[in-house]
PDB file of C-alpha atoms in Angstrom:
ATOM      1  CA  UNK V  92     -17.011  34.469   1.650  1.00  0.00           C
ATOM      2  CA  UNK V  93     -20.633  33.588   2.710  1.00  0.00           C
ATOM      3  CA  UNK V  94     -20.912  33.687   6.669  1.00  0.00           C
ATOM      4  CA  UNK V  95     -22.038  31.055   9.381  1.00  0.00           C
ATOM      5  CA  UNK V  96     -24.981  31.782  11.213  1.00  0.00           C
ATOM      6  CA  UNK V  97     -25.827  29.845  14.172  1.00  0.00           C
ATOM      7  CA  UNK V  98     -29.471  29.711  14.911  1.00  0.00           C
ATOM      8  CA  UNK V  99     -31.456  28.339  17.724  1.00  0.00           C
ATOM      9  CA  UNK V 100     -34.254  28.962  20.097  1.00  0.00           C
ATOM     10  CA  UNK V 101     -33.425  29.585  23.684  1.00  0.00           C
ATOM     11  CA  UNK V 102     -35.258  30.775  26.993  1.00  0.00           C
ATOM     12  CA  UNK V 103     -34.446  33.387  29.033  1.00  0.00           C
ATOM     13  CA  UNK V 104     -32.716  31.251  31.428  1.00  0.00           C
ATOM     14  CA  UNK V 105     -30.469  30.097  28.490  1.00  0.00           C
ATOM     15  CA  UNK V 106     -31.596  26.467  28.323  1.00  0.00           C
ATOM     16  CA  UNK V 107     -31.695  25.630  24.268  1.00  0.00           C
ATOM     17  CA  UNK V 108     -33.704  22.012  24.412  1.00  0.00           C
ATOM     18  CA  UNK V 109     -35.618  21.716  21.369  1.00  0.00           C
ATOM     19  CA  UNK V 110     -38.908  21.237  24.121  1.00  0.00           C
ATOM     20  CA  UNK V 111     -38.274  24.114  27.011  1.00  0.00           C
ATOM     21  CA  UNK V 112     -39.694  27.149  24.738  1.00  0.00           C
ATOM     22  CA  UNK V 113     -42.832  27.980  23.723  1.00  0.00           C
ATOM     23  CA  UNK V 114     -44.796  25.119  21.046  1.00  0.00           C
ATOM     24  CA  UNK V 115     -44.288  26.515  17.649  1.00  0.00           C
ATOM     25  CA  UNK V 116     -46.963  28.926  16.434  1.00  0.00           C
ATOM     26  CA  UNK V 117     -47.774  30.156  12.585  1.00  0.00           C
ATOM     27  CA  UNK V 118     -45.447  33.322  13.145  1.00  0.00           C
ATOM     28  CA  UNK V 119     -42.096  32.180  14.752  1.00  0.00           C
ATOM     29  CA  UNK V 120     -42.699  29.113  12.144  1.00  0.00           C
ATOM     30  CA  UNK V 121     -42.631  32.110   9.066  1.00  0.00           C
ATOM     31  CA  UNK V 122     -40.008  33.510  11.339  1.00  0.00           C
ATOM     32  CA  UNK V 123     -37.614  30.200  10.714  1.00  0.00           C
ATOM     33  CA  UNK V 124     -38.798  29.344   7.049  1.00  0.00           C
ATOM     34  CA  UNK V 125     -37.685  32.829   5.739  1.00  0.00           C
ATOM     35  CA  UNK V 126     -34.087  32.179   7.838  1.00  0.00           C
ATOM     36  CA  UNK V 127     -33.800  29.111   6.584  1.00  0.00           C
ATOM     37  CA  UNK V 128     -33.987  30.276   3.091  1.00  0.00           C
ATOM     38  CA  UNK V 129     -31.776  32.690   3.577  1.00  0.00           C
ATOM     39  CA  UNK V 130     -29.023  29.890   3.728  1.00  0.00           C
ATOM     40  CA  UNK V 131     -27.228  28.304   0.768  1.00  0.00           C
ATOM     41  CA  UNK V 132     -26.506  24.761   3.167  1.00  0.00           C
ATOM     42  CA  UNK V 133     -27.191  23.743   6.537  1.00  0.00           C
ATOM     43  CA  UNK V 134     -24.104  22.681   9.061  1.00  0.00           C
ATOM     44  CA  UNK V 135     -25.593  19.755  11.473  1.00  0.00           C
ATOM     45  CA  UNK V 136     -24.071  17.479  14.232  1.00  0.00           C
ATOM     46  CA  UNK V 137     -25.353  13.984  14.360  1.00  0.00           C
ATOM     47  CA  UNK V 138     -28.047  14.359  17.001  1.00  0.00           C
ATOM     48  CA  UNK V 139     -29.486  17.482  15.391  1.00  0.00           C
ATOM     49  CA  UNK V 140     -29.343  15.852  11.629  1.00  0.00           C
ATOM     50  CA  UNK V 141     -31.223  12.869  12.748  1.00  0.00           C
ATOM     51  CA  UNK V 142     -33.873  15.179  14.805  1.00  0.00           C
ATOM     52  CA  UNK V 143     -34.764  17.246  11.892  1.00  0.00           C
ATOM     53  CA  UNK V 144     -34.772  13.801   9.766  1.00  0.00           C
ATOM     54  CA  UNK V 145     -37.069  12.329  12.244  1.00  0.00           C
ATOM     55  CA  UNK V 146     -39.251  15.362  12.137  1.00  0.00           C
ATOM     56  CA  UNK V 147     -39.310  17.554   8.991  1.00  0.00           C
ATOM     57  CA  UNK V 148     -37.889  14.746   6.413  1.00  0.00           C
ATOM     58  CA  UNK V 149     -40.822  14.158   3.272  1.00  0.00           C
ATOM     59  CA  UNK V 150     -42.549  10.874   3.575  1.00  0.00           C
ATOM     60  CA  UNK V 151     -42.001   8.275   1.046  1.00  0.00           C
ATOM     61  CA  UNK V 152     -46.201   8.654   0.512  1.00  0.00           C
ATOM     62  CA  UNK V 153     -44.775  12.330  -0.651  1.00  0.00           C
ATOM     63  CA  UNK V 154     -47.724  13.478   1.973  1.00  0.00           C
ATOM     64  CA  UNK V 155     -46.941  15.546   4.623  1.00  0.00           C
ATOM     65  CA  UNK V 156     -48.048  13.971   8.191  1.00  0.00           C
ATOM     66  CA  UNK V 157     -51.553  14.268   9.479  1.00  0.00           C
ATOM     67  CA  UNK V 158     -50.248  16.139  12.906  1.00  0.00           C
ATOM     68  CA  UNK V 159     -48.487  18.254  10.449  1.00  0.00           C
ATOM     69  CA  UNK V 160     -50.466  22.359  10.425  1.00  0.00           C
ATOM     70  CA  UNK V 161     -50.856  23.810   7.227  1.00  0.00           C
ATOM     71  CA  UNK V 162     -48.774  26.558   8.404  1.00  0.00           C
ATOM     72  CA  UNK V 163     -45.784  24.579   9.088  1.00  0.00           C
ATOM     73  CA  UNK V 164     -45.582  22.838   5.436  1.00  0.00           C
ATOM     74  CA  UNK V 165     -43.590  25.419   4.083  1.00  0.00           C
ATOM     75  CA  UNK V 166     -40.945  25.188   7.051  1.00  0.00           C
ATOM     76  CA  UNK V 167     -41.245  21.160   6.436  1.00  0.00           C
ATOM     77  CA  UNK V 168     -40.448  21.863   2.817  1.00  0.00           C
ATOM     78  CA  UNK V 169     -37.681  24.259   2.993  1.00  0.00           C
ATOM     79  CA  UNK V 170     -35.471  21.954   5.565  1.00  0.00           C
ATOM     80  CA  UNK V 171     -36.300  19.258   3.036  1.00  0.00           C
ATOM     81  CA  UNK V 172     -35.098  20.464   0.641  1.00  0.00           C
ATOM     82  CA  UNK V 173     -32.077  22.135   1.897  1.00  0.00           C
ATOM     83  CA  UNK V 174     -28.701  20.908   1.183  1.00  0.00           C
ATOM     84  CA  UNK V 175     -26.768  19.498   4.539  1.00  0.00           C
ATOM     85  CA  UNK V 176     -23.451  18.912   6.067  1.00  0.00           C
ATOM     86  CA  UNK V 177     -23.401  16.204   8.513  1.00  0.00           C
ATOM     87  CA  UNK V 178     -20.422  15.825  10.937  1.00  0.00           C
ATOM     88  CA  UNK V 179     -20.115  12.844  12.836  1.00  0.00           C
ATOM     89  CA  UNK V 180     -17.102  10.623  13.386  1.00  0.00           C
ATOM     90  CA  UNK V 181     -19.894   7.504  14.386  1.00  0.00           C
ATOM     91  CA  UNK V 182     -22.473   7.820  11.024  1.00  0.00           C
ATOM     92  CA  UNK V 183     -21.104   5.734   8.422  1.00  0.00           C
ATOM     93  CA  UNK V 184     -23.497   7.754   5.419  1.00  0.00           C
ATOM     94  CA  UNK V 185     -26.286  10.113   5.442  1.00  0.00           C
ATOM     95  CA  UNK V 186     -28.933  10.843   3.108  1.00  0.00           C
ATOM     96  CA  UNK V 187     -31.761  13.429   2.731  1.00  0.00           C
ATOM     97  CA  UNK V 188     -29.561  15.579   1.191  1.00  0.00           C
ATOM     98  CA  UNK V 189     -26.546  15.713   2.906  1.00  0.00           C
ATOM     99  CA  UNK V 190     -23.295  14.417   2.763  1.00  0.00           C
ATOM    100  CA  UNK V 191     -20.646  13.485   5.831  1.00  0.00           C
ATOM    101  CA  UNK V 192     -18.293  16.148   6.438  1.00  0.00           C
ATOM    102  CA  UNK V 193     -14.730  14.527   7.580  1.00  0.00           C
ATOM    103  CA  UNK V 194     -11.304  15.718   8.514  1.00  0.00           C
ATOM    104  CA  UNK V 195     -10.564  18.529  10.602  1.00  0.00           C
ATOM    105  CA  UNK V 196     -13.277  20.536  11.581  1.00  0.00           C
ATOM    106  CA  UNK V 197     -12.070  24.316  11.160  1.00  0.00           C
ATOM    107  CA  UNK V 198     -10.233  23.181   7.872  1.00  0.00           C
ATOM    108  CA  UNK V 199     -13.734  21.382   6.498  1.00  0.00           C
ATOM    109  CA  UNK V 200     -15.805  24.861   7.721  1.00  0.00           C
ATOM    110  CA  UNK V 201     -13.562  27.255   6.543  1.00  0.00           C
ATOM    111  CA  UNK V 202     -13.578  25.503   2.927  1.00  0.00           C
ATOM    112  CA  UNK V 203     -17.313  25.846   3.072  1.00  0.00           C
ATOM    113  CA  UNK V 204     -17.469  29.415   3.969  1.00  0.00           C
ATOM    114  CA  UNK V 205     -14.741  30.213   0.845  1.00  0.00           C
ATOM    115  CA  UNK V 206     -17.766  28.991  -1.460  1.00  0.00           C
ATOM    116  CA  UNK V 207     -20.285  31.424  -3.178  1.00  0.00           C
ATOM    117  CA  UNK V 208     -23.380  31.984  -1.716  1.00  0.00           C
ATOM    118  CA  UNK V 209     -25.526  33.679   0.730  1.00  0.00           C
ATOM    119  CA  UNK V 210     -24.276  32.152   4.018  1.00  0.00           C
ATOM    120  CA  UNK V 211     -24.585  28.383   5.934  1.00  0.00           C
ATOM    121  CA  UNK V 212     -26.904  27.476   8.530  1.00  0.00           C
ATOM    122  CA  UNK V 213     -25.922  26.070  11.830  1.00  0.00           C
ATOM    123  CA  UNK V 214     -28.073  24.588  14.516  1.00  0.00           C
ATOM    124  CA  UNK V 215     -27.872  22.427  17.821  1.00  0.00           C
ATOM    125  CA  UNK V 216     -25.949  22.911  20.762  1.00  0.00           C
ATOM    126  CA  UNK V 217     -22.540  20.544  20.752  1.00  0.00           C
ATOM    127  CA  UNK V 218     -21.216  21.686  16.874  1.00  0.00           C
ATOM    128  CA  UNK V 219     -22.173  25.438  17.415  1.00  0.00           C
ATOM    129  CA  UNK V 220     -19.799  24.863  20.386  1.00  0.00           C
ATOM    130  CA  UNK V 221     -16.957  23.843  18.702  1.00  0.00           C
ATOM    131  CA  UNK V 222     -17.052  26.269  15.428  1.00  0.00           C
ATOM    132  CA  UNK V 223     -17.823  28.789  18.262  1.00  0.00           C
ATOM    133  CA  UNK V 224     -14.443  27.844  20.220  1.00  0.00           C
ATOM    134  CA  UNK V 225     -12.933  27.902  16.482  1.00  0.00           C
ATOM    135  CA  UNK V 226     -13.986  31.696  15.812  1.00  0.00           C
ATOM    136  CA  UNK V 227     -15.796  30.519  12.634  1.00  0.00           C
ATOM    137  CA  UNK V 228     -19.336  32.200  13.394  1.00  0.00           C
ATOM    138  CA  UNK V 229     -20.211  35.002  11.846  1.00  0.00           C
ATOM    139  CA  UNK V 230     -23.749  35.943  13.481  1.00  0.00           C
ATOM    140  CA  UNK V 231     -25.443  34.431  16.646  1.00  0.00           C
ATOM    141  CA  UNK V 232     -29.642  34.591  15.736  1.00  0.00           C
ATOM    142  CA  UNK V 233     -31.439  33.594  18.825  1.00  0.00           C
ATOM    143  CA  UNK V 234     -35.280  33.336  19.475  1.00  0.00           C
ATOM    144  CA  UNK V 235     -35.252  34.283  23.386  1.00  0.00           C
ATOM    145  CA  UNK V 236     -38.361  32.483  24.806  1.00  0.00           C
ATOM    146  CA  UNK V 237     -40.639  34.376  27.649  1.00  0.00           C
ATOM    147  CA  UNK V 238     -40.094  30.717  29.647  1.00  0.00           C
ATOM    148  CA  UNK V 239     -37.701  29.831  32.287  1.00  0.00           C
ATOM    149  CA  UNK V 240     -37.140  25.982  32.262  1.00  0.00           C
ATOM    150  CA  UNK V 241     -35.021  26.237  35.273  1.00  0.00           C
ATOM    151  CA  UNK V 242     -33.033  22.837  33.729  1.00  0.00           C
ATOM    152  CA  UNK V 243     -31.548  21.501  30.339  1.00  0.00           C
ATOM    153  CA  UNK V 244     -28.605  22.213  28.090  1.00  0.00           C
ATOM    154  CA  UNK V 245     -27.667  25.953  28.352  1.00  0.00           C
ATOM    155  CA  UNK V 246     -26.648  27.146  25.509  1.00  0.00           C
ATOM    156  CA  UNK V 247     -22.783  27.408  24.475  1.00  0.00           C
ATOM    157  CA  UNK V 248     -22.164  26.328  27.930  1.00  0.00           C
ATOM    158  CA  UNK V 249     -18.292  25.537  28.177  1.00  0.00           C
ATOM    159  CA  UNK V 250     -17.307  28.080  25.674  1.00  0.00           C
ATOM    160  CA  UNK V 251     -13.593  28.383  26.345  1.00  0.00           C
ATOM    161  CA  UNK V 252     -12.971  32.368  25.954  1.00  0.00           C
ATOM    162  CA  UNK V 253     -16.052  35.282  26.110  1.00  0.00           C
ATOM    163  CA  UNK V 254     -16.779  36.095  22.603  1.00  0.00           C
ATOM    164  CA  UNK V 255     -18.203  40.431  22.758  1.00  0.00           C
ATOM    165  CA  UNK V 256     -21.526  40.935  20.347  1.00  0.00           C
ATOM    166  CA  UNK V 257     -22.680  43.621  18.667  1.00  0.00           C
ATOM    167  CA  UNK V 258     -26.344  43.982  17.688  1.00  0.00           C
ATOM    168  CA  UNK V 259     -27.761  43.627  14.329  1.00  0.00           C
ATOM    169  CA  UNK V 260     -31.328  42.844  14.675  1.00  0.00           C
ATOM    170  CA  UNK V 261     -34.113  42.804  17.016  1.00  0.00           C
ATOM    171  CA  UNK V 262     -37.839  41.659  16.232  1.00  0.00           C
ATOM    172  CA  UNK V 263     -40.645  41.131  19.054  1.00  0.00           C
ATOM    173  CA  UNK V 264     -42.966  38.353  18.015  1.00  0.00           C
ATOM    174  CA  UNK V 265     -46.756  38.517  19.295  1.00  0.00           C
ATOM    175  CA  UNK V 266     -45.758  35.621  21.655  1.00  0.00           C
ATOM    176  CA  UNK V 267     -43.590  37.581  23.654  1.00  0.00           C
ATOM    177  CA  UNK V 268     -40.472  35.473  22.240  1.00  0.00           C
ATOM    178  CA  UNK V 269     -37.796  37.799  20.757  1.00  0.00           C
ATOM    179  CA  UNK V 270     -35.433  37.601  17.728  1.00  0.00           C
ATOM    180  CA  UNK V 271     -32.232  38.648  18.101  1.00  0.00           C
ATOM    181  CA  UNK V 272     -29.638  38.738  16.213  1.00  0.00           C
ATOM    182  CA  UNK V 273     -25.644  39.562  16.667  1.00  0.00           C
ATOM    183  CA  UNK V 274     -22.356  39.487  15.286  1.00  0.00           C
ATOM    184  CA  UNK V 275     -18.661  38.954  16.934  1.00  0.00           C
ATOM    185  CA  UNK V 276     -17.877  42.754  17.703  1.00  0.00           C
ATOM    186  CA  UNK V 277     -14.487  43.169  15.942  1.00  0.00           C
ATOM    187  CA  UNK V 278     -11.631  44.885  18.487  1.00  0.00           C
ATOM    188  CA  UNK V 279     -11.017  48.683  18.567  1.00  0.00           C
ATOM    189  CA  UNK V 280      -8.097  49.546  16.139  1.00  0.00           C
TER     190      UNK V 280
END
């Protein structure tokens, strides 16, 4: 069974807008390529799909942008490449590619999981939510910002029942940001 790992940047006040943390630098951008990679698929909602379209999908020229750093091509190239899941009730189809994932939600994510493979990807703040609220995440990876944006989308705010974490991993980043990473802690026997 390969596991769900929800991924995001967030700052230390818990807001998770793509725009409250720190700009991307060369390091936490090696820092998300090598995640990235580490995933078979990525999960996506409809807002965060067509974000990452808008910004990291391969020209037609087959050139990268001009506001595009050199040091944030491979990053472009792996999320271009990646295989996606899309679910939306409101997009009729999808490219870039990904394919619509309908039906029940748990039911569609659980199938996924049962494949081979080294794990799915999941980003964004409403899906992470709900496959949150499901049980169906395996590891929480957050990049904690040094920034308090004092407004925004907090992250897995609504979550219906506290969900205890266990530490797995913990790497400082010259920008002051830190990567953590945790998994459900499983119940004492």
């Amino acid at each position: 069974m390969r596991p769900l790992r929800y991924s995001i940047n967030v700052t230390l006040d818990g807001c998770c807008h793509h725009e409250a943390g720190l700009p991307p630098d060369e390091e936490s951008m090696r820092y998300w390529t090598a995640e990235m990679e580490r995933a078979d698929a990525l999960l996506f909602g409809r807002v965060t799909y067509q974000m990452m379209e808008s910004a990291w999908r391969k020209p037609a020229t087959g050139s990268w942008p001009d506001w595009m750093d050199e040091w944030q091509v491979p990053f472009a190239e792996a999320i271009d490449r990646a295989k996606k899941y899309v679910v939306s009730s409101t997009l009729s189809a999808v490219d870039w590619n990904a394919e619509l994932l309908r039906g029940d939600l748990g039911t569609a994510v659980e199938r996924l999981k049962q494949e081979p493979g080294e794990g799915l990807w999941v980003g964004g703040v409403t899906l992470p939510l709900a496959l949150a609220d499901l049980g169906l995440i395996d590891e929480y990876e957050l990049v904690v910002q040094p920034v308090l944006a004092g407004h925004g989308p907090t992250l897995l705010s609504g979550l219906r029942e506290r969900i205890r974490l266990e530490p797995v991993d913990r790497r400082e980043l010259r920008s002051g940001a830190v990567a953590q990473r945790y998994r459900p802690a499983h119940a004492p026997a």
